[in-house]
Coordinates of C-alpha atoms in Angstrom, one line a residue:
Chain A
M1 CA 0.2 -0.5 0.2
L2 CA 2.4 2.3 0.7
S3 CA 4.7 1.9 -2.2
V4 CA 1.9 2.9 -4.1
T5 CA 0.7 5.6 -2.3
N6 CA 4.5 7.3 -3.0
R7 CA 4.7 6.4 -6.2
S8 CA 3.7 9.9 -8.2
P9 CA 0.3 9.4 -10.9
G10 CA 2.8 9.8 -13.8
A11 CA 4.7 6.5 -12.6
V12 CA 1.6 4.7 -11.8
L13 CA -0.3 5.5 -15.0
S14 CA 2.8 3.9 -17.0
A15 CA 2.8 0.8 -14.7
T16 CA -0.8 -0.3 -15.6
A17 CA 0.0 1.1 -18.8
V18 CA 2.2 -1.7 -18.7
S19 CA 0.8 -4.1 -17.7
R20 CA -1.9 -3.6 -20.0
G21 CA 0.0 -3.9 -23.1
T22 CA -1.8 -7.2 -24.2
V23 CA -4.6 -4.9 -24.9
P24 CA -4.9 -3.6 -28.1
R25 CA -3.7 0.5 -28.2
F26 CA -7.5 1.6 -29.7
A27 CA -9.2 -0.7 -26.6
R28 CA -7.5 1.5 -24.4
L29 CA -8.2 4.9 -26.2
I30 CA -12.2 4.2 -26.0
Y31 CA -12.2 4.6 -22.0
P32 CA -10.5 8.0 -21.8
L33 CA -12.2 9.2 -24.7
A34 CA -15.5 7.9 -23.2
W35 CA -15.0 11.0 -20.6
A36 CA -12.9 13.8 -22.7
T37 CA -15.5 14.0 -25.7
P38 CA -18.5 15.0 -24.4
M39 CA -17.9 17.9 -23.2
A40 CA -15.0 18.4 -26.6
A41 CA -17.8 17.7 -28.8
W42 CA -20.8 19.7 -26.8
Q43 CA -18.8 23.2 -26.6
T44 CA -17.4 22.9 -29.8
L45 CA -20.8 22.3 -31.5
F46 CA -22.5 24.4 -29.4
F47 CA -20.2 27.4 -28.6
V48 CA -17.0 27.2 -30.7
V49 CA -19.0 26.6 -34.3
P50 CA -22.1 29.5 -32.6
L51 CA -19.6 31.8 -32.4
G52 CA -17.6 31.2 -35.6
F53 CA -21.1 31.2 -37.7
L54 CA -21.2 34.9 -36.4
I55 CA -18.9 35.9 -38.2
V56 CA -19.9 34.1 -41.4
L57 CA -23.2 35.8 -40.2
T58 CA -21.7 39.4 -40.3
F59 CA -21.3 39.1 -44.0
W60 CA -25.1 38.0 -45.0
K61 CA -27.4 39.9 -46.6
V62 CA -31.4 40.6 -45.3
E63 CA -33.4 40.8 -48.4
N64 CA -37.3 40.5 -48.4
Y65 CA -37.1 39.7 -43.8
R66 CA -35.2 36.8 -45.3
L67 CA -31.4 35.6 -44.4
V68 CA -29.2 35.0 -47.5
A69 CA -26.1 33.6 -47.5
A70 CA -23.5 36.4 -49.3
L71 CA -19.8 37.8 -48.7
D72 CA -20.6 40.5 -48.8
P73 CA -18.9 43.7 -46.8
V74 CA -22.6 45.6 -46.7
N75 CA -23.2 45.3 -42.6
W76 CA -19.6 46.4 -41.5
I77 CA -20.3 49.4 -43.9
A78 CA -23.5 50.2 -42.9
V79 CA -22.8 49.6 -38.5
Y80 CA -18.8 50.6 -38.7
G81 CA -19.5 53.6 -41.0
T82 CA -21.9 55.4 -38.6
P83 CA -20.5 57.7 -36.1
Y84 CA -23.8 56.8 -33.8
F85 CA -22.4 53.8 -33.8
W86 CA -19.2 54.8 -32.2
S87 CA -20.1 57.0 -29.5
V88 CA -22.6 54.3 -28.6
Y89 CA -19.8 51.8 -28.7
L90 CA -17.2 55.0 -26.6
R91 CA -19.9 54.9 -24.4
T92 CA -20.3 51.4 -23.3
C93 CA -16.8 50.7 -23.1
A94 CA -16.2 54.0 -20.7
M95 CA -19.2 53.1 -18.7
A96 CA -18.0 49.4 -18.2
A97 CA -14.6 51.1 -17.6
G98 CA -16.0 53.1 -14.7
A99 CA -18.0 50.7 -13.2
A100 CA -14.9 49.1 -13.0
A101 CA -13.3 51.2 -11.4
L102 CA -15.9 52.4 -9.1
I103 CA -17.1 48.7 -8.2
S104 CA -13.6 47.8 -7.5
L105 CA -13.2 50.9 -5.4
I106 CA -16.0 50.8 -3.2
A107 CA -15.9 46.4 -3.1
F108 CA -12.0 46.9 -1.3
P109 CA -12.7 48.5 2.0
C110 CA -15.3 45.4 2.3
A111 CA -13.5 42.7 1.5
Y112 CA -10.6 44.0 3.2
F113 CA -12.2 44.2 6.2
L114 CA -14.1 40.8 5.9
A115 CA -10.0 39.7 5.4
F116 CA -8.8 41.0 8.1
H117 CA -11.2 42.0 10.5
L118 CA -13.8 38.9 11.7
D119 CA -13.0 35.6 12.6
K120 CA -13.4 32.2 11.1
G121 CA -17.0 31.8 12.2
A122 CA -18.0 35.1 11.0
R123 CA -16.3 34.9 7.6
R124 CA -17.9 32.1 6.9
L125 CA -21.5 33.7 7.6
A126 CA -20.2 37.0 5.2
V127 CA -19.3 35.0 2.8
L128 CA -22.5 33.1 2.9
L129 CA -24.3 36.4 2.8
L130 CA -23.0 37.6 0.0
I131 CA -23.8 34.6 -2.6
T132 CA -26.9 34.8 -1.4
P133 CA -28.1 37.3 -4.7
F134 CA -26.8 35.2 -7.5
F135 CA -29.6 33.2 -6.5
T136 CA -32.2 36.1 -6.9
S137 CA -33.3 37.0 -9.7
Y138 CA -31.4 39.9 -11.0
L139 CA -34.6 41.1 -12.8
V140 CA -36.7 40.7 -10.0
R141 CA -33.5 43.3 -8.0
V142 CA -33.4 45.6 -10.8
Y143 CA -37.5 46.0 -10.8
T144 CA -37.3 46.5 -7.1
W145 CA -35.0 49.6 -7.6
Q146 CA -37.4 51.1 -10.0
A147 CA -39.4 51.2 -7.0
F148 CA -36.6 52.7 -4.8
L149 CA -35.5 55.2 -7.5
G150 CA -38.6 56.4 -9.3
D151 CA -39.3 60.4 -9.6
N152 CA -42.3 59.2 -6.6
G153 CA -40.2 56.4 -5.6
L154 CA -39.3 55.1 -1.7
I155 CA -36.1 57.7 -1.7
N156 CA -37.9 60.6 -3.4
A157 CA -40.9 60.4 -0.8
A158 CA -38.5 60.5 2.1
L159 CA -36.1 63.5 0.5
Q160 CA -39.6 65.3 0.6
G161 CA -40.8 63.8 3.7
A162 CA -37.5 65.5 5.1
G163 CA -38.2 68.9 3.0
R164 CA -35.8 68.7 0.4
E165 CA -36.4 68.4 -3.6
P166 CA -36.2 65.7 -5.4
V167 CA -33.6 64.0 -7.3
A168 CA -34.1 63.2 -10.4
M169 CA -32.4 58.7 -10.5
L170 CA -34.6 56.7 -12.4
N171 CA -33.4 56.8 -16.3
T172 CA -30.1 58.6 -15.4
V173 CA -26.4 56.9 -15.7
F174 CA -26.7 56.8 -12.2
G175 CA -29.7 54.5 -11.9
T176 CA -27.1 52.6 -14.8
F177 CA -24.5 52.6 -12.3
V178 CA -26.8 51.2 -9.4
G179 CA -27.8 48.1 -11.5
Y180 CA -24.6 47.6 -12.1
A181 CA -23.5 47.4 -8.2
T182 CA -26.2 45.0 -8.7
L183 CA -25.2 43.2 -10.9
C184 CA -21.5 42.7 -9.8
L185 CA -20.6 44.2 -6.6
P186 CA -21.2 40.5 -4.3
L187 CA -18.6 39.3 -7.5
V188 CA -15.8 41.8 -7.1
V189 CA -15.8 41.6 -3.2
L190 CA -15.9 38.0 -3.1
L191 CA -12.5 37.6 -5.8
Q192 CA -11.0 40.6 -3.7
F193 CA -11.7 38.8 -0.6
M194 CA -10.4 35.6 -1.5
S195 CA -7.1 36.9 -2.5
L196 CA -6.9 39.4 0.5
V197 CA -7.2 36.7 2.7
N198 CA -4.8 34.6 1.1
I199 CA -2.1 36.9 1.6
D200 CA 1.0 36.2 3.5
R201 CA 0.5 37.3 6.9
S202 CA 4.0 37.2 7.9
L203 CA 4.6 40.1 5.3
I204 CA 1.9 42.4 7.0
E205 CA 3.5 41.3 10.6
A206 CA 6.7 42.9 9.2
A207 CA 5.0 46.0 7.7
R208 CA 4.5 46.8 11.3
N209 CA 7.1 46.3 13.2
L210 CA 9.0 48.0 10.7
R211 CA 6.5 50.8 11.9
C212 CA 5.1 51.4 8.4
P213 CA 1.8 53.0 8.8
P214 CA -1.4 51.2 8.8
W215 CA -2.7 53.4 5.2
R216 CA 0.7 52.6 3.0
T217 CA 0.6 48.7 4.6
V218 CA -2.3 48.9 2.3
W219 CA -1.0 50.8 -0.4
A220 CA 2.5 49.1 -0.9
V221 CA 2.3 45.8 0.9
I222 CA -0.9 43.8 0.6
V223 CA -2.5 45.8 -2.6
P224 CA 0.5 45.0 -4.6
S225 CA -0.3 41.1 -3.2
A226 CA -3.3 40.8 -3.9
R227 CA -2.7 42.4 -7.6
V228 CA -4.1 38.9 -9.0
G229 CA -7.7 39.1 -7.1
L230 CA -8.2 42.8 -7.8
V231 CA -7.7 43.1 -11.4
L232 CA -9.1 39.5 -12.0
G233 CA -12.7 41.3 -10.3
A234 CA -12.3 44.1 -12.1
T235 CA -11.9 42.4 -15.2
F236 CA -15.2 40.6 -14.4
A237 CA -16.8 43.7 -13.3
F238 CA -15.9 45.2 -16.7
I239 CA -17.1 41.9 -18.5
L240 CA -20.4 41.7 -17.1
T241 CA -21.3 45.4 -17.6
F242 CA -19.5 45.3 -21.4
G243 CA -22.4 42.9 -21.5
D244 CA -25.8 43.5 -19.6
F245 CA -28.8 45.5 -21.2
V246 CA -30.9 45.1 -18.2
S247 CA -29.6 48.3 -16.2
P248 CA -28.9 50.6 -18.9
T249 CA -32.7 49.4 -20.1
Y250 CA -34.8 49.5 -17.5
L251 CA -32.7 51.8 -14.6
G252 CA -30.8 53.9 -17.3
G253 CA -33.9 54.5 -19.7
G254 CA -32.1 52.8 -22.9
N255 CA -31.6 56.1 -24.1
P256 CA -28.8 57.2 -25.5
P257 CA -28.3 53.0 -25.4
T258 CA -25.4 50.6 -24.3
L259 CA -23.9 48.3 -27.3
G260 CA -25.8 45.3 -25.8
I261 CA -29.7 47.1 -26.3
L262 CA -28.3 48.0 -30.1
I263 CA -28.1 44.2 -30.4
T264 CA -31.9 43.1 -28.8
D265 CA -33.1 46.4 -30.9
F266 CA -31.4 44.6 -34.3
T267 CA -32.3 41.3 -32.9
K268 CA -36.1 42.1 -32.3
A269 CA -37.2 44.8 -34.0
G270 CA -35.5 45.7 -36.6
N271 CA -34.7 41.5 -37.6
Q272 CA -31.4 42.8 -38.4
W273 CA -29.2 39.7 -37.6
P274 CA -26.0 40.4 -39.3
R275 CA -25.8 43.8 -38.1
A276 CA -26.1 42.2 -34.2
A277 CA -23.9 40.1 -35.6
V278 CA -21.4 42.5 -36.3
V279 CA -22.0 44.5 -32.8
A280 CA -21.3 40.9 -31.0
V281 CA -18.0 40.1 -33.0
T282 CA -17.3 43.7 -32.3
M283 CA -18.2 43.5 -28.6
V284 CA -16.3 39.5 -28.0
T285 CA -13.3 41.0 -29.8
T286 CA -12.8 44.0 -27.3
L287 CA -13.3 41.6 -24.4
I288 CA -11.1 39.3 -25.9
L289 CA -8.2 42.4 -25.7
V290 CA -9.5 43.6 -22.5
A291 CA -8.8 40.4 -20.6
F292 CA -5.6 39.8 -22.8
F293 CA -3.8 43.0 -21.3
A294 CA -5.9 42.5 -17.9
V295 CA -3.9 39.1 -17.7
R296 CA -0.9 40.8 -18.8
F297 CA -1.1 43.3 -16.5
A298 CA -2.0 41.1 -12.9
Y299 CA 1.0 38.4 -14.0
K300 CA 3.9 40.9 -14.7
T301 CA 3.3 43.4 -12.3
R302 CA 3.4 40.0 -9.6
R303 CA 7.1 38.7 -11.1
R304 CA 8.2 42.1 -10.3
S305 CA 7.2 42.1 -7.0
H306 CA 8.4 39.1 -6.3
G307 CA 11.6 39.3 -7.9
Chain B
M1 CA -3.1 37.2 16.2
A2 CA -2.8 38.9 19.7
D3 CA -1.9 41.9 18.6
R4 CA -4.2 42.0 15.7
I5 CA -6.1 45.3 14.8
K6 CA -9.4 46.1 17.0
R7 CA -12.2 46.8 14.7
P8 CA -12.9 49.7 13.2
A9 CA -16.4 51.7 14.1
A10 CA -15.5 53.2 10.4
L11 CA -15.0 50.1 8.4
W12 CA -17.6 47.7 10.1
L13 CA -20.2 50.5 9.3
Y14 CA -19.0 51.1 6.1
T15 CA -19.4 47.0 5.4
G16 CA -23.2 47.0 7.1
G17 CA -24.0 49.7 4.3
I18 CA -22.3 47.1 1.7
Y19 CA -24.8 44.3 2.8
L20 CA -27.4 46.5 2.6
F21 CA -27.4 48.0 -0.1
V22 CA -26.9 44.0 -1.7
F23 CA -29.7 43.0 0.9
A24 CA -32.1 46.2 0.0
P25 CA -33.8 45.2 -3.4
I26 CA -33.8 41.3 -1.6
A27 CA -36.3 42.6 1.7
A28 CA -38.4 45.1 -0.6
S29 CA -39.0 42.5 -3.0
F30 CA -40.2 40.3 -0.3
V31 CA -42.1 42.9 1.2
F32 CA -43.7 44.4 -1.8
S33 CA -45.2 41.2 -3.1
L34 CA -47.1 40.6 0.5
N35 CA -47.9 44.7 0.0
A36 CA -51.5 45.0 -0.6
D37 CA -51.1 48.4 -3.4
R38 CA -50.1 48.5 -6.4
F39 CA -47.5 50.7 -6.4
P40 CA -45.3 50.4 -3.7
T41 CA -45.3 53.5 -1.3
L42 CA -44.5 54.6 2.6
P43 CA -46.3 53.9 4.3
L44 CA -47.6 50.4 2.9
G45 CA -50.7 49.4 2.2
G46 CA -52.3 46.1 4.6
F47 CA -50.6 42.5 4.0
S48 CA -52.2 40.3 1.5
L49 CA -51.2 37.7 -0.3
D50 CA -53.5 38.7 -2.9
W51 CA -49.7 38.7 -6.1
Y52 CA -49.1 35.3 -4.9
A53 CA -53.2 34.1 -5.6
R54 CA -53.0 36.3 -8.9
V55 CA -49.5 34.9 -9.7
F56 CA -51.3 31.2 -9.0
T57 CA -54.0 31.3 -10.5
D58 CA -52.3 33.3 -14.0
P59 CA -52.3 30.0 -16.5
A60 CA -49.2 32.0 -18.4
V61 CA -47.3 32.2 -15.0
W62 CA -47.8 27.8 -14.9
E63 CA -46.8 27.6 -18.5
A64 CA -43.5 29.0 -17.4
F65 CA -43.1 27.5 -14.4
S66 CA -43.6 24.4 -16.0
H67 CA -41.1 25.6 -18.9
S68 CA -38.4 26.7 -16.5
A69 CA -38.7 23.3 -14.6
L70 CA -38.4 20.9 -17.3
A71 CA -35.6 22.6 -18.8
A72 CA -33.4 23.4 -15.8
L73 CA -33.8 19.7 -15.0
A74 CA -31.9 18.4 -18.6
T75 CA -29.5 21.1 -17.7
G76 CA -28.9 19.9 -15.1
V77 CA -28.6 16.2 -16.0
L78 CA -26.5 17.1 -19.4
A79 CA -24.2 19.7 -17.6
T80 CA -23.6 17.7 -14.9
F81 CA -22.0 14.8 -17.7
L82 CA -20.3 16.9 -19.5
G83 CA -18.8 18.6 -16.6
F84 CA -18.1 15.5 -14.6
G85 CA -16.3 13.6 -18.0
A86 CA -14.1 17.2 -18.7
A87 CA -13.1 17.4 -14.7
Y88 CA -12.0 13.4 -14.8
T89 CA -10.4 14.0 -18.3
D90 CA -8.3 17.1 -16.6
Y91 CA -7.7 15.3 -13.4
R92 CA -6.4 12.0 -14.9
Y93 CA -4.8 12.5 -18.1
K94 CA -1.7 14.6 -19.6
F95 CA -2.5 14.9 -23.4
F96 CA -1.5 16.9 -26.0
G97 CA -3.6 20.1 -26.4
K98 CA -5.1 19.9 -22.7
S99 CA -5.1 23.8 -22.8
A100 CA -7.2 24.2 -25.3
Y101 CA -9.4 21.6 -24.2
L102 CA -9.6 23.2 -20.9
A103 CA -10.2 27.1 -22.7
I104 CA -13.1 25.5 -24.4
A105 CA -14.8 24.1 -21.8
L106 CA -14.4 26.5 -19.2
L107 CA -14.6 30.1 -21.6
P108 CA -18.6 30.0 -22.0
P109 CA -19.2 32.0 -19.0
T110 CA -17.0 35.0 -20.0
V111 CA -19.2 35.5 -23.1
P112 CA -21.7 38.1 -22.4
V113 CA -24.8 36.5 -23.2
I114 CA -26.4 38.4 -25.4
V115 CA -23.6 37.3 -27.7
L116 CA -24.7 33.5 -26.7
G117 CA -28.3 34.6 -26.9
L118 CA -27.9 36.3 -30.3
S119 CA -25.2 33.2 -31.7
M120 CA -26.9 30.4 -30.6
L121 CA -30.9 32.2 -32.0
A122 CA -28.5 32.2 -35.6
Y123 CA -27.0 29.3 -35.3
L124 CA -29.8 27.1 -34.1
S125 CA -32.9 27.8 -36.3
R126 CA -30.1 27.5 -39.0
L127 CA -30.1 23.7 -38.2
A128 CA -33.7 23.9 -37.2
L129 CA -33.3 23.7 -33.5
S130 CA -34.5 27.2 -32.3
G131 CA -37.4 27.8 -30.9
A132 CA -38.2 24.8 -28.9
L133 CA -37.8 24.1 -25.1
Y134 CA -34.6 21.8 -25.7
S135 CA -32.7 25.0 -27.6
I136 CA -32.8 26.0 -24.1
V137 CA -31.6 23.5 -23.0
I138 CA -29.0 22.7 -25.8
A139 CA -27.3 26.7 -24.9
H140 CA -27.8 26.5 -21.3
A141 CA -25.5 23.3 -21.1
V142 CA -22.9 24.9 -22.4
L143 CA -23.9 27.9 -20.1
C144 CA -23.9 25.5 -17.3
A145 CA -21.2 23.0 -18.0
P146 CA -17.8 25.0 -16.9
F147 CA -19.9 25.6 -13.1
A148 CA -20.2 21.6 -13.0
M149 CA -17.2 21.4 -14.6
A150 CA -15.1 23.3 -11.6
I151 CA -17.5 22.2 -8.3
I152 CA -16.1 18.4 -9.2
R153 CA -13.1 19.2 -9.9
L154 CA -12.4 20.7 -7.1
R155 CA -13.6 17.4 -5.2
L156 CA -11.2 14.9 -7.3
S157 CA -8.6 17.1 -6.3
Q158 CA -8.9 16.1 -3.2
M159 CA -9.1 12.4 -4.1
D160 CA -6.0 10.3 -3.5
S161 CA -4.9 9.6 -7.2
A162 CA -2.9 6.4 -5.8
L163 CA -6.7 4.7 -5.0
E164 CA -7.9 4.6 -8.7
A165 CA -4.2 3.4 -9.8
A166 CA -4.5 1.1 -6.6
S167 CA -7.9 -0.4 -7.3
W168 CA -6.4 -1.3 -11.1
N169 CA -3.5 -3.3 -9.9
L170 CA -5.9 -4.9 -7.6
G171 CA -7.6 -6.5 -11.2
A172 CA -10.7 -4.1 -11.7
G173 CA -10.8 -2.8 -15.1
P174 CA -11.0 1.2 -15.7
W175 CA -15.3 1.1 -16.0
R176 CA -15.0 -0.9 -12.7
A177 CA -12.7 1.7 -11.5
M178 CA -14.5 4.2 -12.0
R179 CA -17.9 3.0 -10.8
H180 CA -16.4 1.3 -7.8
V181 CA -14.2 4.4 -6.6
V182 CA -14.4 7.6 -8.8
L183 CA -17.7 8.3 -8.7
P184 CA -18.4 6.6 -5.1
F185 CA -16.4 9.6 -4.2
A186 CA -17.3 12.0 -6.5
A187 CA -21.1 11.8 -6.0
P188 CA -21.8 14.6 -3.6
S189 CA -20.0 16.8 -5.9
L190 CA -22.1 15.6 -8.8
V191 CA -25.3 16.0 -6.3
S192 CA -24.0 19.8 -5.8
A193 CA -23.2 20.5 -9.3
L194 CA -26.7 19.8 -10.4
F195 CA -28.1 21.5 -7.7
L196 CA -25.9 24.6 -8.8
T197 CA -26.2 24.5 -13.0
M198 CA -30.5 23.8 -12.5
A199 CA -31.0 27.0 -10.3
I200 CA -28.0 29.2 -12.8
S201 CA -30.6 27.8 -15.9
F202 CA -34.1 28.7 -13.9
D203 CA -32.4 32.5 -13.5
E204 CA -31.1 33.0 -16.8
Y205 CA -32.9 35.1 -18.7
A206 CA -31.0 36.2 -21.6
I207 CA -30.4 33.2 -24.0
A208 CA -33.6 32.0 -22.9
W209 CA -35.2 34.9 -23.9
F210 CA -33.3 34.9 -27.8
V211 CA -33.6 31.6 -28.2
S212 CA -37.2 29.8 -26.6
G213 CA -39.4 31.3 -29.7
L214 CA -43.1 30.6 -27.6
N215 CA -41.7 29.0 -24.5
E216 CA -41.3 31.8 -22.1
T217 CA -39.6 30.5 -19.0
V218 CA -40.5 31.9 -15.7
P219 CA -37.5 34.6 -15.9
V220 CA -38.4 35.6 -19.8
R221 CA -42.1 36.5 -18.2
V222 CA -40.8 38.6 -15.7
L223 CA -38.8 40.1 -19.0
S224 CA -41.9 40.6 -20.7
I225 CA -43.7 42.0 -17.1
L226 CA -40.9 44.4 -17.2
Q227 CA -41.1 45.5 -20.5
G228 CA -44.5 46.3 -19.7
S229 CA -46.0 47.9 -16.9
V230 CA -45.5 48.1 -13.5
S231 CA -46.8 45.0 -12.0
P232 CA -46.1 43.7 -8.3
E233 CA -47.0 40.3 -9.5
I234 CA -42.6 40.6 -10.3
N235 CA -42.4 40.6 -6.8
A236 CA -44.3 37.4 -6.0
I237 CA -42.8 35.5 -9.0
G238 CA -39.1 36.8 -7.5
G239 CA -40.2 35.1 -4.1
I240 CA -41.4 31.7 -5.4
V241 CA -37.7 31.9 -8.0
F242 CA -35.4 32.3 -5.0
L243 CA -37.2 29.8 -2.7
T244 CA -36.6 27.4 -5.6
S245 CA -33.2 28.5 -6.1
I246 CA -32.4 29.0 -2.0
L247 CA -34.0 25.3 -1.5
L248 CA -31.7 23.8 -4.5
V249 CA -29.0 25.7 -2.7
V250 CA -29.4 24.3 0.5
A251 CA -29.9 21.3 -0.7
A252 CA -26.4 20.8 -2.1
Q253 CA -24.9 22.5 0.7
V254 CA -26.6 19.7 3.0
V255 CA -25.3 17.2 0.7
H256 CA -22.0 18.3 0.6
L257 CA -21.7 19.1 4.2
R258 CA -22.4 15.2 5.1
S259 CA -20.5 13.8 2.7
S260 CA -17.1 16.1 4.1
R261 CA -18.7 15.0 8.2
R262 CA -18.8 11.5 6.5
D263 CA -15.1 12.3 5.2
A264 CA -14.2 13.7 8.6
R265 CA -15.4 10.3 10.2
S266 CA -14.0 7.4 8.1
A267 CA -10.4 9.2 7.7
R268 CA -10.3 9.2 11.8
T269 CA -11.2 5.8 12.4
G270 CA -8.8 5.2 9.3
D271 CA -5.8 6.3 11.6

């Protein structure tokens, strides 16, 4: 028994492979393939190919409300040729970037508190509470925010009760950001918390022993050590808000639109699938670039801080 | 630990504020669902179960619930199966192109659901597979399988890798080792994955909205109410959906806790 557990998995594998040497090679492949293939086949057939088809679709045409296969750059020209699209594009990027930065900033003190000021039991409860929102409907929460933020909503009623002027919150950028925070604040806090809680505590002790003031400890020791989690949190916030059409529509008023709203309009109202596909391909390309640079940034600074 | 900083009051308050922000809409939705008034104003109207009664007598909502439940169940089973296969592959084998394999297995949740919805709609309608309940299952399995894979992979990484090899050396074929060693060990994570993926599918609105055609699910129904007028029915539906999801998650947690307690016990007796 001991000799088996002491072997590395690779060694065990090769040993069993030798003992099975009499079984034909093909038969030996059936077992691993049976487990590996379903996921590969499914995600190829229903994830990779549909995304590829989206690119093909951008070159198709709509004639008499019917899709016609073609190789025509007309949709790209129609979408990219309008300044309107670019203003929507830049606006969506700016809002997602703003949301990622703002939500990360808002989340950090909370994640810091959970990681460094709570004992184990309280921490587990706090994390459990943060997971709950994932199982409530985002749509219902957005609907409830409408009741809070509306011109005659609960917050304005309270303001008027206190003798203040009502404030327009629904159908403004502020409303959209409230929705964005509803969408990703718990996730960002969780991701930041997970990286903060894994920081080597002796680093912080060392900073304290060297009389580093608390603020500088946070900035010079804790933030760099948790860099990966912080960047990951911001990246997820960017990805989620960049593609969200619910908050901009139902809390932001939908006008001016975001790229997500543009897609629903092209698909649902205008029956312009190829143009919606152009927008979608642009979105995915942008997200791939953002994720690529985010990952590079996260790990580059990490390497330097270790060197 | 002795010189741990005292909890600063400001951070306490701040964190409380964050939790208030997170839970305000959840709690308020529940309160509104029991409020007699159509428009939520302060002070609240009387207590009433009217909106729940209305939801329960609405045939469209019943139909939506049955669509959602069916789609969630089928998605859960399918995604858990796919996820287990991939998790086991990642756990057991090294092979050329493994990182590409893991990438296509895990990437779908990072693509905006609206893009997934559009690509699914375009692709499935070419194959005449769109507009049906199984269209939702196909698309949701893509989205949910990575979550199932992550959960099951986590459990497999707790398994002594020599366990399976030992059973091979004792003469069990790989299929028998799978059935008597790997599957029993992974079972709790399979249940967790099943419940979690069902909950995700049950809540997903964007992809379902694109591909479902006339087969409205609950979240799609909510979306269409949202587009129309103010109706506290949404809060009642939200309450029911929340209860359903929480029940699934608690069930998954109970299974998980039980198995880890059993592990701890067997580890103790094993020593």
